[in-house]
Short mmCIF file of C-alpha atoms and ligand atoms in Angstrom, two decimals:
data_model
loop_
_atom_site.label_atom_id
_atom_site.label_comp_id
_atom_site.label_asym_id
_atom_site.label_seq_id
_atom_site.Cartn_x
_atom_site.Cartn_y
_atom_site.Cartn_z
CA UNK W 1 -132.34 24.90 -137.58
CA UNK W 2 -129.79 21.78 -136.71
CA UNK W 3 -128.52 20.60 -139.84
CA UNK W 4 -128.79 16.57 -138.61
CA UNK W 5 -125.85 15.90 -140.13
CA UNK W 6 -124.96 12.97 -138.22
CA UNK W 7 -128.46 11.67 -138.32
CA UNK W 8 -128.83 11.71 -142.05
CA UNK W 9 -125.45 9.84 -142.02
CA UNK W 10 -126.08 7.32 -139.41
CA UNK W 11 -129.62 6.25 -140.24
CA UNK W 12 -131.17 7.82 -143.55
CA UNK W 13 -134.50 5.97 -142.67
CA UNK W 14 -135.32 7.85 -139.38
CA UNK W 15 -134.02 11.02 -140.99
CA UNK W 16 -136.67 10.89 -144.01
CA UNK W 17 -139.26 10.66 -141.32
CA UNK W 18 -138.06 13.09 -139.65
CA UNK W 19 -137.70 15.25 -142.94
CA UNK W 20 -141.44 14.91 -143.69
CA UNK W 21 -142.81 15.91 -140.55
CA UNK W 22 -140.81 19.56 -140.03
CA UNK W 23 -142.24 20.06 -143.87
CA UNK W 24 -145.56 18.84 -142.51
CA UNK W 25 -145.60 21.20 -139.71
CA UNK W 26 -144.55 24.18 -141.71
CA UNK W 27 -146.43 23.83 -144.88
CA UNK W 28 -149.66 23.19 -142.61
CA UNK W 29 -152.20 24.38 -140.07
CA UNK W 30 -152.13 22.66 -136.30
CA UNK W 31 -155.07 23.04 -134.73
CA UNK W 32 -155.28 20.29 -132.31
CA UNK W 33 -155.89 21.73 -128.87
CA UNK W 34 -153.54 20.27 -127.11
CA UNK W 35 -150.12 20.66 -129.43
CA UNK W 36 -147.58 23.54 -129.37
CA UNK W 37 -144.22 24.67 -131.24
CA UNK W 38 -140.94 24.40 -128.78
CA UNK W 39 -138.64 27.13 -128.88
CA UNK W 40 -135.18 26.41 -130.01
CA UNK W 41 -133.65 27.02 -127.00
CA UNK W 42 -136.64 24.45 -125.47
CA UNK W 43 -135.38 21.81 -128.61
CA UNK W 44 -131.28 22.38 -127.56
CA UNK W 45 -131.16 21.26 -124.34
CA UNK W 46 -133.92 18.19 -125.02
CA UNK W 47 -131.56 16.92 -127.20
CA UNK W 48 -128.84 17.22 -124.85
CA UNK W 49 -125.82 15.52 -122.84
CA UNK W 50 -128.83 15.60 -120.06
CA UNK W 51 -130.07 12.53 -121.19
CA UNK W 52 -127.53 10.33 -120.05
CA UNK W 53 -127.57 10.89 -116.64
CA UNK W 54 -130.01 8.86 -114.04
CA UNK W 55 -130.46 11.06 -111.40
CA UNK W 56 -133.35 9.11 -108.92
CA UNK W 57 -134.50 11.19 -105.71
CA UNK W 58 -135.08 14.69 -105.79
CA UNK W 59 -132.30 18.10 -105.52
CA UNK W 60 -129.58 17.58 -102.56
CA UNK W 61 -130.98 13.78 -101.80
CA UNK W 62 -130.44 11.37 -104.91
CA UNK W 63 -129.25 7.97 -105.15
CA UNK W 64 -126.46 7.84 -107.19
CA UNK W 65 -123.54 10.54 -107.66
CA UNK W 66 -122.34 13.49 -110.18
CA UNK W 67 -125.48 14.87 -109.70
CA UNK W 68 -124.08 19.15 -109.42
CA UNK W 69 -126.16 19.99 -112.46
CA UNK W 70 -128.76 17.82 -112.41
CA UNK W 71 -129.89 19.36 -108.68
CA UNK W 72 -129.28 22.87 -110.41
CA UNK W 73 -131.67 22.63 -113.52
CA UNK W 74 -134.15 20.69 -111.38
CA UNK W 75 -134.28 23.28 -108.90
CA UNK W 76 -134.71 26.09 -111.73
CA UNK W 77 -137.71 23.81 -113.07
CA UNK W 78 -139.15 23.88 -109.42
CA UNK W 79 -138.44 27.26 -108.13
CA UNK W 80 -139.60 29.08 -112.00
CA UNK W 81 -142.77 26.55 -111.91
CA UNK W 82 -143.31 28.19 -108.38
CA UNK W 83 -143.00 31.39 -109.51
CA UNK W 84 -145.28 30.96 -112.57
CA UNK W 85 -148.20 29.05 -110.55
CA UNK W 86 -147.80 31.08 -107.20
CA UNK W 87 -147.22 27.80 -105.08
CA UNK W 88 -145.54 26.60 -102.63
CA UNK W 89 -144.36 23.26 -103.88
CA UNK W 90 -143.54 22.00 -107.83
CA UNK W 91 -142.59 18.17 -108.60
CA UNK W 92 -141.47 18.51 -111.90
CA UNK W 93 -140.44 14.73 -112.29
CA UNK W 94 -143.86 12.89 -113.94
CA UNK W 95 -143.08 11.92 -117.51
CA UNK W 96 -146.58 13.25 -118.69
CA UNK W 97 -149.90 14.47 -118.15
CA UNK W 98 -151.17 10.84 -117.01
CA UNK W 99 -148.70 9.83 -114.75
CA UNK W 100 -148.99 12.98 -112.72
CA UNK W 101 -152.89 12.25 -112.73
CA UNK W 102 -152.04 8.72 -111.39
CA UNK W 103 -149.50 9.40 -108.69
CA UNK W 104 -151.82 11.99 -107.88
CA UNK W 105 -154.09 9.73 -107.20
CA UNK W 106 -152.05 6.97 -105.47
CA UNK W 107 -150.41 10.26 -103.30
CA UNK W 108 -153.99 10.80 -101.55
CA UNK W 109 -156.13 7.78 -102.09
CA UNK W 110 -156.84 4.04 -101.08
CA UNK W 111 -158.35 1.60 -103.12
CA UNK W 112 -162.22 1.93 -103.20
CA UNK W 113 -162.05 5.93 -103.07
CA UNK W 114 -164.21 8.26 -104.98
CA UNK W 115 -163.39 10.78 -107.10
CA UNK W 116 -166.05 12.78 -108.28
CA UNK W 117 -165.22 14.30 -112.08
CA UNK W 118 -166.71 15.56 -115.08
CA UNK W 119 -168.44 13.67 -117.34
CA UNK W 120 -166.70 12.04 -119.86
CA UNK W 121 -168.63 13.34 -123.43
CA UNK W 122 -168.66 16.73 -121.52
CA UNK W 123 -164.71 17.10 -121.87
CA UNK W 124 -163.56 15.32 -119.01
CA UNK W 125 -160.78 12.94 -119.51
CA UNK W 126 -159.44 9.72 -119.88
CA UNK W 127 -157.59 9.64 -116.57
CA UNK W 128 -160.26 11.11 -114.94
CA UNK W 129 -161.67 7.94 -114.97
CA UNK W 130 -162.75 6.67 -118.38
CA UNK W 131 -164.05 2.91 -117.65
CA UNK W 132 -161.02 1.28 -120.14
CA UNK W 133 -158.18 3.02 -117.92
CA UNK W 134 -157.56 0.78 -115.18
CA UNK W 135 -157.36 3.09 -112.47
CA UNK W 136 -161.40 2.39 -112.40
CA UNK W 137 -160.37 -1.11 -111.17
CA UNK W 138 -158.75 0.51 -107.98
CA UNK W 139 -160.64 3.82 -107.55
CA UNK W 140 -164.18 4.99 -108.13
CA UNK W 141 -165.45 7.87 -109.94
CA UNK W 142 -168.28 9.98 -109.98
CA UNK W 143 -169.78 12.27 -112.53
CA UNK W 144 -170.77 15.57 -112.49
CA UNK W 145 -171.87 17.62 -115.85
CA UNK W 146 -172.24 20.95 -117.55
CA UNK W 147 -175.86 21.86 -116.46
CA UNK W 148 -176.47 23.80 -120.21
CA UNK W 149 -174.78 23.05 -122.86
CA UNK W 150 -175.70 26.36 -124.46
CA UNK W 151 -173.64 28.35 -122.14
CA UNK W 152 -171.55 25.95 -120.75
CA UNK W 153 -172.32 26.35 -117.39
CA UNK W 154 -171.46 23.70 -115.37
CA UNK W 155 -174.07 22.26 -112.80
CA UNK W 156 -173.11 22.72 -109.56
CA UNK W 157 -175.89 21.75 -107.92
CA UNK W 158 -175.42 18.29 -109.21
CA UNK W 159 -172.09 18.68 -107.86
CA UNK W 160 -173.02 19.28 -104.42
CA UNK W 161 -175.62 16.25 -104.45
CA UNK W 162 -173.62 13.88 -105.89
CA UNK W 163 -170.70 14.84 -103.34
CA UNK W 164 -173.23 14.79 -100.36
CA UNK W 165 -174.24 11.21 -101.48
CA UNK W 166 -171.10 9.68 -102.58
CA UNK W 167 -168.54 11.94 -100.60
CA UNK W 168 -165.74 11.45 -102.44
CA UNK W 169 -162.13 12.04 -101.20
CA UNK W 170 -161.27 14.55 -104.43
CA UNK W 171 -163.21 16.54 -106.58
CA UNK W 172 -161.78 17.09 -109.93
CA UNK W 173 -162.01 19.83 -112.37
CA UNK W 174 -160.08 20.79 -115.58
CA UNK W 175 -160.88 19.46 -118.89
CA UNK W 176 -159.46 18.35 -122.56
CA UNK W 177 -162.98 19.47 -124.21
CA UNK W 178 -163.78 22.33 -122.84
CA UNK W 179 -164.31 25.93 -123.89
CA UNK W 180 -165.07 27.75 -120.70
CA UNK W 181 -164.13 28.57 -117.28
CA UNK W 182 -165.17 26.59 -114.72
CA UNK W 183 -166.19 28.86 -111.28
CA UNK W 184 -163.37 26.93 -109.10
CA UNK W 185 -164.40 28.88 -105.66
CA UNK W 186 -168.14 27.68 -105.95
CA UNK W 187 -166.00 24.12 -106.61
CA UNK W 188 -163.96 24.93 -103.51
CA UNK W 189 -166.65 25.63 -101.51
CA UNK W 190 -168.62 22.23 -102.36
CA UNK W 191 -165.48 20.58 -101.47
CA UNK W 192 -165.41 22.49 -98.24
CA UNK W 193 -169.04 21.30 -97.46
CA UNK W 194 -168.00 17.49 -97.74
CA UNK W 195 -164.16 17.35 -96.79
CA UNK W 196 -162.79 16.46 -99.62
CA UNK W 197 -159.10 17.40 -101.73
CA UNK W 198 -159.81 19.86 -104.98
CA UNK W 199 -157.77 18.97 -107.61
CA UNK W 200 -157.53 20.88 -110.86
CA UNK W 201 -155.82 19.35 -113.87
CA UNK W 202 -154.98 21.91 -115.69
CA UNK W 203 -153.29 20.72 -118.61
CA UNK W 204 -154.85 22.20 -121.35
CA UNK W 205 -155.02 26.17 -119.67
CA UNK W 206 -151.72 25.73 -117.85
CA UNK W 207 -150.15 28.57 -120.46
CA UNK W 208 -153.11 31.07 -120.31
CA UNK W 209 -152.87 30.60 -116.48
CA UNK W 210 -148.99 31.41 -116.27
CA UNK W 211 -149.58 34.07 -119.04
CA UNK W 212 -152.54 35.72 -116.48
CA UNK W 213 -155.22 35.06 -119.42
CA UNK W 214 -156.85 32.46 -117.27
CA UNK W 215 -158.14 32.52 -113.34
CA UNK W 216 -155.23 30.18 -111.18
CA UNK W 217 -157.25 27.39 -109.10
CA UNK W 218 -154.94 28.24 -106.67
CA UNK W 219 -156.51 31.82 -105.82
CA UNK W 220 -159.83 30.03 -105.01
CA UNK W 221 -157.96 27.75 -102.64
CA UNK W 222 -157.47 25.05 -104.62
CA UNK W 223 -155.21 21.81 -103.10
CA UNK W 224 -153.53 20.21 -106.14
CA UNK W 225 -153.19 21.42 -109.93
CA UNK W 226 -152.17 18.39 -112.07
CA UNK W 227 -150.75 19.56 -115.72
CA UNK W 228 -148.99 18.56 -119.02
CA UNK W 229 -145.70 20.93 -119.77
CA UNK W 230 -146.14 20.98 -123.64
CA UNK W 231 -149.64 22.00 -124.38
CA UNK W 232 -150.25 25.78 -124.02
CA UNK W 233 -147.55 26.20 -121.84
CA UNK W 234 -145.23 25.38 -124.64
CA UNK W 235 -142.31 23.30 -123.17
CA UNK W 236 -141.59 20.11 -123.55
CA UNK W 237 -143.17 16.85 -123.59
CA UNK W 238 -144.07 16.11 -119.76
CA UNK W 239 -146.30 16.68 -116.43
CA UNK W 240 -145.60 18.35 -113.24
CA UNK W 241 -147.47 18.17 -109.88
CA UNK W 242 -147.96 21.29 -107.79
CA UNK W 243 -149.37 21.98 -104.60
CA UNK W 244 -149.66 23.68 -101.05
CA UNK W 245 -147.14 22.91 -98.64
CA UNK W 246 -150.11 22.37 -96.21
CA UNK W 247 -149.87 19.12 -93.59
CA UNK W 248 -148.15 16.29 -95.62
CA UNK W 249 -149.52 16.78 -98.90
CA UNK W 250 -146.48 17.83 -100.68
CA UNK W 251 -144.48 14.68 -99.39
CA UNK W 252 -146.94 11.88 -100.28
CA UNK W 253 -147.20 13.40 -103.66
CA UNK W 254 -142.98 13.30 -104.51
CA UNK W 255 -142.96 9.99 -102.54
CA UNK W 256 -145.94 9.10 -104.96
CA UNK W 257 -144.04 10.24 -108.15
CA UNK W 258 -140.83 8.52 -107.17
CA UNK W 259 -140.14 5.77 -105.67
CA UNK W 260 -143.96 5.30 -105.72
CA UNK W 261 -144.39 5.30 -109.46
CA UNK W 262 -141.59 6.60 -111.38
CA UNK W 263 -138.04 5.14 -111.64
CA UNK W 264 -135.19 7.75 -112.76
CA UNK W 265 -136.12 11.37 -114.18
CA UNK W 266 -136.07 12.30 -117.20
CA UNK W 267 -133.89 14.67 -117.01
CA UNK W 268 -133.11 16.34 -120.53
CA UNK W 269 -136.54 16.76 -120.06
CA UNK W 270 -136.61 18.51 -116.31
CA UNK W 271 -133.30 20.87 -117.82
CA UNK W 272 -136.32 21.49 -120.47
CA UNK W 273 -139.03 21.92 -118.90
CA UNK W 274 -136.74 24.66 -116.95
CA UNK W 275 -135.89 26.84 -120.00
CA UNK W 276 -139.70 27.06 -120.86
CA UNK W 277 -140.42 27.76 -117.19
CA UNK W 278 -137.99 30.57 -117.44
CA UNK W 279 -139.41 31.72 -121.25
CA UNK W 280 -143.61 31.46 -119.94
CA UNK W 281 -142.15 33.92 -116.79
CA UNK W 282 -141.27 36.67 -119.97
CA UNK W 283 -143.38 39.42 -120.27
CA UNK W 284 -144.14 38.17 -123.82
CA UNK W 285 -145.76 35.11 -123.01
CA UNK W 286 -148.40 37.09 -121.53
CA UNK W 287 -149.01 38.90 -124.58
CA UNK W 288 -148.96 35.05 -126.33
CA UNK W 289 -151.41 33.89 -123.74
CA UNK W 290 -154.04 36.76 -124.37
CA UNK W 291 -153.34 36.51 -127.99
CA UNK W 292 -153.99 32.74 -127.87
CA UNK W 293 -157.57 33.65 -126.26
CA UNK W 294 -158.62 36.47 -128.27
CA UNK W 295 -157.52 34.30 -131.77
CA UNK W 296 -159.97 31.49 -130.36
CA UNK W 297 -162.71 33.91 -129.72
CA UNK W 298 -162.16 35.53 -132.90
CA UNK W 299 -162.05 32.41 -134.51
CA UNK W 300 -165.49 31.10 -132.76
CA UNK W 301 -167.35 34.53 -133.71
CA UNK W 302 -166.50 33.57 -137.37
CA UNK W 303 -167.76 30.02 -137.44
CA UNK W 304 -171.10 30.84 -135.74
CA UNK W 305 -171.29 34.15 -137.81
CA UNK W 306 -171.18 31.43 -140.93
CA UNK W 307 -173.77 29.06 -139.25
CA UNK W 308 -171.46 26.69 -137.44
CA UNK W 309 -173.42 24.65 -133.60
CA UNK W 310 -170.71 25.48 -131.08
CA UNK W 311 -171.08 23.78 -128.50
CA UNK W 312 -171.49 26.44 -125.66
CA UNK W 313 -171.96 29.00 -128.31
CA UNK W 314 -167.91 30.02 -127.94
CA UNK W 315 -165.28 29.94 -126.14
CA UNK W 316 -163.59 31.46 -123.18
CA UNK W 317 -160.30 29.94 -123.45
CA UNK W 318 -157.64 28.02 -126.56
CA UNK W 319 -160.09 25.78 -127.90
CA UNK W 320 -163.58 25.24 -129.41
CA UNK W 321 -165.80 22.30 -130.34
CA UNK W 322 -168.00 22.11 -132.81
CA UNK W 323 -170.92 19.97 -133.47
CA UNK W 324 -170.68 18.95 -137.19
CA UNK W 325 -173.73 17.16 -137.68
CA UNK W 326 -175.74 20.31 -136.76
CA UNK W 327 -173.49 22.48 -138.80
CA UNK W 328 -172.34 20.87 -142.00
CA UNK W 329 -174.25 17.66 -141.42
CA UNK W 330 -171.11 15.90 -141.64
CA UNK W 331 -169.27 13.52 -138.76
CA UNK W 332 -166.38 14.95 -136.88
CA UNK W 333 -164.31 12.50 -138.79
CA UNK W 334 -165.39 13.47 -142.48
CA UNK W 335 -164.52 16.82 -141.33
CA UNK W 336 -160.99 15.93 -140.24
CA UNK W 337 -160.34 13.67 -143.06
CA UNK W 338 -161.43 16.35 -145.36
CA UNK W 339 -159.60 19.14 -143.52
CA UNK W 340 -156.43 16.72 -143.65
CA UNK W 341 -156.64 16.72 -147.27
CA UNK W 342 -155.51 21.05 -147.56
CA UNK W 343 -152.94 21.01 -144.84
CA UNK W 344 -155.38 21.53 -142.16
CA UNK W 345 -155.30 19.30 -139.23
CA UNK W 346 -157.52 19.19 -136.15
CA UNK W 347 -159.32 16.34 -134.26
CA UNK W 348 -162.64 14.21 -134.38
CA UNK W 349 -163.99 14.84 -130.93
CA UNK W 350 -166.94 13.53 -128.64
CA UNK W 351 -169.47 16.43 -128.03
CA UNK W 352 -171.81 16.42 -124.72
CA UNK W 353 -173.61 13.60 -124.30
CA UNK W 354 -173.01 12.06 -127.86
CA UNK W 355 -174.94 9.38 -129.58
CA UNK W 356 -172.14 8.87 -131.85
CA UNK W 357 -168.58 6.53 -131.07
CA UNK W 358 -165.48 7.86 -130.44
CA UNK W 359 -163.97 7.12 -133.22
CA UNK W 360 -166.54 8.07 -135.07
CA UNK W 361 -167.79 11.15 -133.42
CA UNK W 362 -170.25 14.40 -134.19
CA UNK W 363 -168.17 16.86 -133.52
CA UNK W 364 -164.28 18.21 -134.08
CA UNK W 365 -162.14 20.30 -131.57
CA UNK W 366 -160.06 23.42 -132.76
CA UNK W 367 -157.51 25.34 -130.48
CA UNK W 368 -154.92 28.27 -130.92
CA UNK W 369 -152.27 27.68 -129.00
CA UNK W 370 -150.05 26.38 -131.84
CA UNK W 371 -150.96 28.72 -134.83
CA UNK W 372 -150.41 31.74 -132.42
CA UNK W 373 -147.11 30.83 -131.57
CA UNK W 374 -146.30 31.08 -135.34
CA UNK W 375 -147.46 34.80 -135.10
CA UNK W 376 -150.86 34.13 -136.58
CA UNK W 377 -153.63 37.10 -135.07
CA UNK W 378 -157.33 37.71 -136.12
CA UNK W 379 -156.98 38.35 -139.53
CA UNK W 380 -155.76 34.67 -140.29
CA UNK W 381 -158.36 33.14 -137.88
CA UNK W 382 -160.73 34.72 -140.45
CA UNK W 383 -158.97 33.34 -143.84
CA UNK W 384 -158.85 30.24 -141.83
CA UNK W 385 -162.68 29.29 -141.45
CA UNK W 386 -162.53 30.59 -144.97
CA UNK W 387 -160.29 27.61 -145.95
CA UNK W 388 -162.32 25.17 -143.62
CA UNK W 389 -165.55 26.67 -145.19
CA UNK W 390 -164.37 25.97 -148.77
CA UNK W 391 -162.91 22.20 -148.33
CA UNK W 392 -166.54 21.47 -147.11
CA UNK W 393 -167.85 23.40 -150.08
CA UNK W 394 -165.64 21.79 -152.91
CA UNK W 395 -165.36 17.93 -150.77
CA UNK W 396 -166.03 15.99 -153.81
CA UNK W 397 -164.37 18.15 -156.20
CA UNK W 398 -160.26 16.59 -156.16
CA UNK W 399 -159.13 19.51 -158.09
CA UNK W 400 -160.17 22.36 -156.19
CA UNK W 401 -158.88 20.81 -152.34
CA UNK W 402 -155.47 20.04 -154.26
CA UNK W 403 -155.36 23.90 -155.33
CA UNK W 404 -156.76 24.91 -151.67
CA UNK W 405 -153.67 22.90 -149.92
CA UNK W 406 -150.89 24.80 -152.41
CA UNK W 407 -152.72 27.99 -150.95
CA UNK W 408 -152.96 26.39 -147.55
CA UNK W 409 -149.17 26.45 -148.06
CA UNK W 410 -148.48 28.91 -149.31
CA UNK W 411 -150.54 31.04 -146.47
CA UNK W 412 -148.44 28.86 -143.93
CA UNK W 413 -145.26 29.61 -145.26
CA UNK W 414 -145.30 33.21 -143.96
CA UNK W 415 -145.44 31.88 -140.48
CA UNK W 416 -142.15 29.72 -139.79
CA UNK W 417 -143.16 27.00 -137.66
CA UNK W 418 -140.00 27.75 -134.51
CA UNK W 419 -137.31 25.06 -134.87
CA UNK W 420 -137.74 24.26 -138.47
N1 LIG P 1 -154.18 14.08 -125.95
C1 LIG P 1 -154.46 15.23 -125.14
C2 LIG P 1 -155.46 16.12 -125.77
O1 LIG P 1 -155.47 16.19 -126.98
O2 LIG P 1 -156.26 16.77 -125.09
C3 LIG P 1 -154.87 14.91 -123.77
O3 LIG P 1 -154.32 13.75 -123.31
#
């Protein structure tokens, strides 16, 4: 672990802050979905001399000069992103999951387009066209749903109508709620029918699919994958664009990134995002990737063998939702205040179609990704739902959850958070 020396020295406030939150991390449970421990290597070169150099353009045509090592980490990011997607073309310049979405977007669409993508409250995103982002004032989108939220299923025949009627210019898939496996060729083939771009964001799966414990998009003849760097792929903070090298697609979308939408890379980030490019191609990640799956199934098993609603009764991926109403007739936000209170934390989370708001929602989503990269396997998914199960037993009792979080800790502290 750096020792922060200089930080400590130079500005004690922003050290104490960052003080509490490596002890937060290792003396508790992350299970939000979408969060992931860096590697140290990942953390070195972050916090590197990287970050002072602008380096606009792309490998071998930039702007400005002294750019011999910029080109060669970007072009490890690219070629190892390649390698770990099997595709032809890797911008690995957008500074996060929304910005790729966006120049995406602006890459292959004019104003007044339509995108058809999953319903909101069914796990769909924010940038896939939530009414208070505002590219809904220059594009339109279109829903589709799951068809049973039993199984999870989605409904493809709603898909095909809606794309008949509306004909939109990309259909969408790839979700942030979402604890199955969408069929991507029937999805290609609906796409085929109208004419229109698929476009998978994958942001959430992107690990299990480089770690081969999730189908690629790409094998179904997907156009586009969209994705975050830092979720179960385990890099750093960031997005990254890939695609076919078919017609011009690959040019609008790097003209789209930058100069279209993006000033200067960030490139401590891009040297980054190569050495986790390089770590996801080990044959270890795979073994993380299947590891992350089985620990969520493991984990799902245990909650409905106790009487938990999951929505979709399981999971086929990281992550889970369940309905907490139904199960401990409780709001997703009791549940993660309560949870908070022993070390555990997780998020309040819309479930299909949900009568509740969004910040007050009926459900909470739990993923894997983090507490398997801290070695955890199915023996702790079990004493976890254990915990869980006894915080909602004991919620008005102040004593007990104060003893549960020193064992919460004490549980934690035989699985060192990387980096700490
Ligand atoms: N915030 C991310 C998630 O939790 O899914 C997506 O933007």
């Amino acid at each position: 672990m750096p020792s922060y020396d200089n930080l400590r020295a130079t500005d004690p406030q922003v050290f104490a802050a960052y003080q509490g939150e490596a002890a937060r991390q290792q003396d508790g449970v992350e299970l939000i979905a979408s969060e992931n421990y860096i590697s140290p290597a990942v953390m070195e070169v972050m916090a590197s001399v990287f970050n002072n150099k602008y380096a606009e353009g792309y490998p071998g045509h930039r702007y400005y000069g002294g750019q011999q090592f910029t080109d060669a980490v970007e072009t490890l990011a690219i070629e190892r992103a390649k390698e770990l997607f099997k595709c032809e073309h890797a911008n690995v310049q957008p500074h996060a999951g929304a910005p790729a979405n966006i120049a995406t977007y602006f890459a292959l669409l004019e104003p007044g387009d339509t995108v058809l993508g999953m319903d909101l409250s069914h796990g769909g995103h924010l940038t896939h066209g939530h009414p208070v982002t505002y590219m809904t004032k220059i594009f339109h989108f279109v829903r589709y749903k799951m068809k049973d939220i039993e199984t999870g299923a989605l409904d493809y025949d709603l898909m095909r109508e809606t794309a008949k009627k509306e004909h939109p210019k990309i259909i969408l898939v790839g979700y942030s709620a979402y604890p199955r496996i969408p069929d991507f060729a029937k999805v290609q083939t609906i796409a085929n029918e109208v004419g229109a771009i698929t476009m998978a964001d994958m942001a959430h799966v992107a690990g299990l699919i480089a770690g081969d414990a999730h189908p690629n998009p790409f094998d179904s003849g997907f156009d586009i994958i969209t994705t975050t760097t830092h979720k179960t792929l385990r890099g750093p903070r960031g997005g990254m664009i890939l695609c076919r090298e078919q017609g011009d697609i690959a040019k609008k979308i790097d003209k789209s990134v930058f100069p279209g939408f993006q000033g200067g890379p960030i490139m401590q980030m891009i040297a980054a995002k190569a050495v986790a490019f390089g770590e996801a191609l080990k044959p270890e990640f795979k073994v993380y990737a299947h590891q992350v799956v089985k620990n969520a199934k493991h984990m799902a098993k245990h909650f409905m063998g106790r009487g938990a609603r999951l929505i979709t009764n399981g999971t086929d991926n990281h992550c889970m939702l369940i309905d907490c109403v139904k199960s401990w007739n409780m709001t997703g936000h009791d549940v993660e205040t309560l949870l908070d209170r022993i070390g555990i934390t997780l998020n309040k989370n819309m479930i299909p179609d949900d009568p509740r708001k969004p910040m007050d929602p009926s459900g909470i989503r739990i993923g894997t990704p983090a507490i398997t990269t801290r070695g955890m396997k199915e023996p702790e998914m079990e004493k976890l739902v254990e915990f869980m199960y006894d915080a909602i037993a004991k919620k008005t009792d102040d004593s007990a959850l104060i003893r549960l979080y020193e064992e919460v800790k004490q549980f934690c502290r035989q699985f060192p958070v990387p980096g700490t």
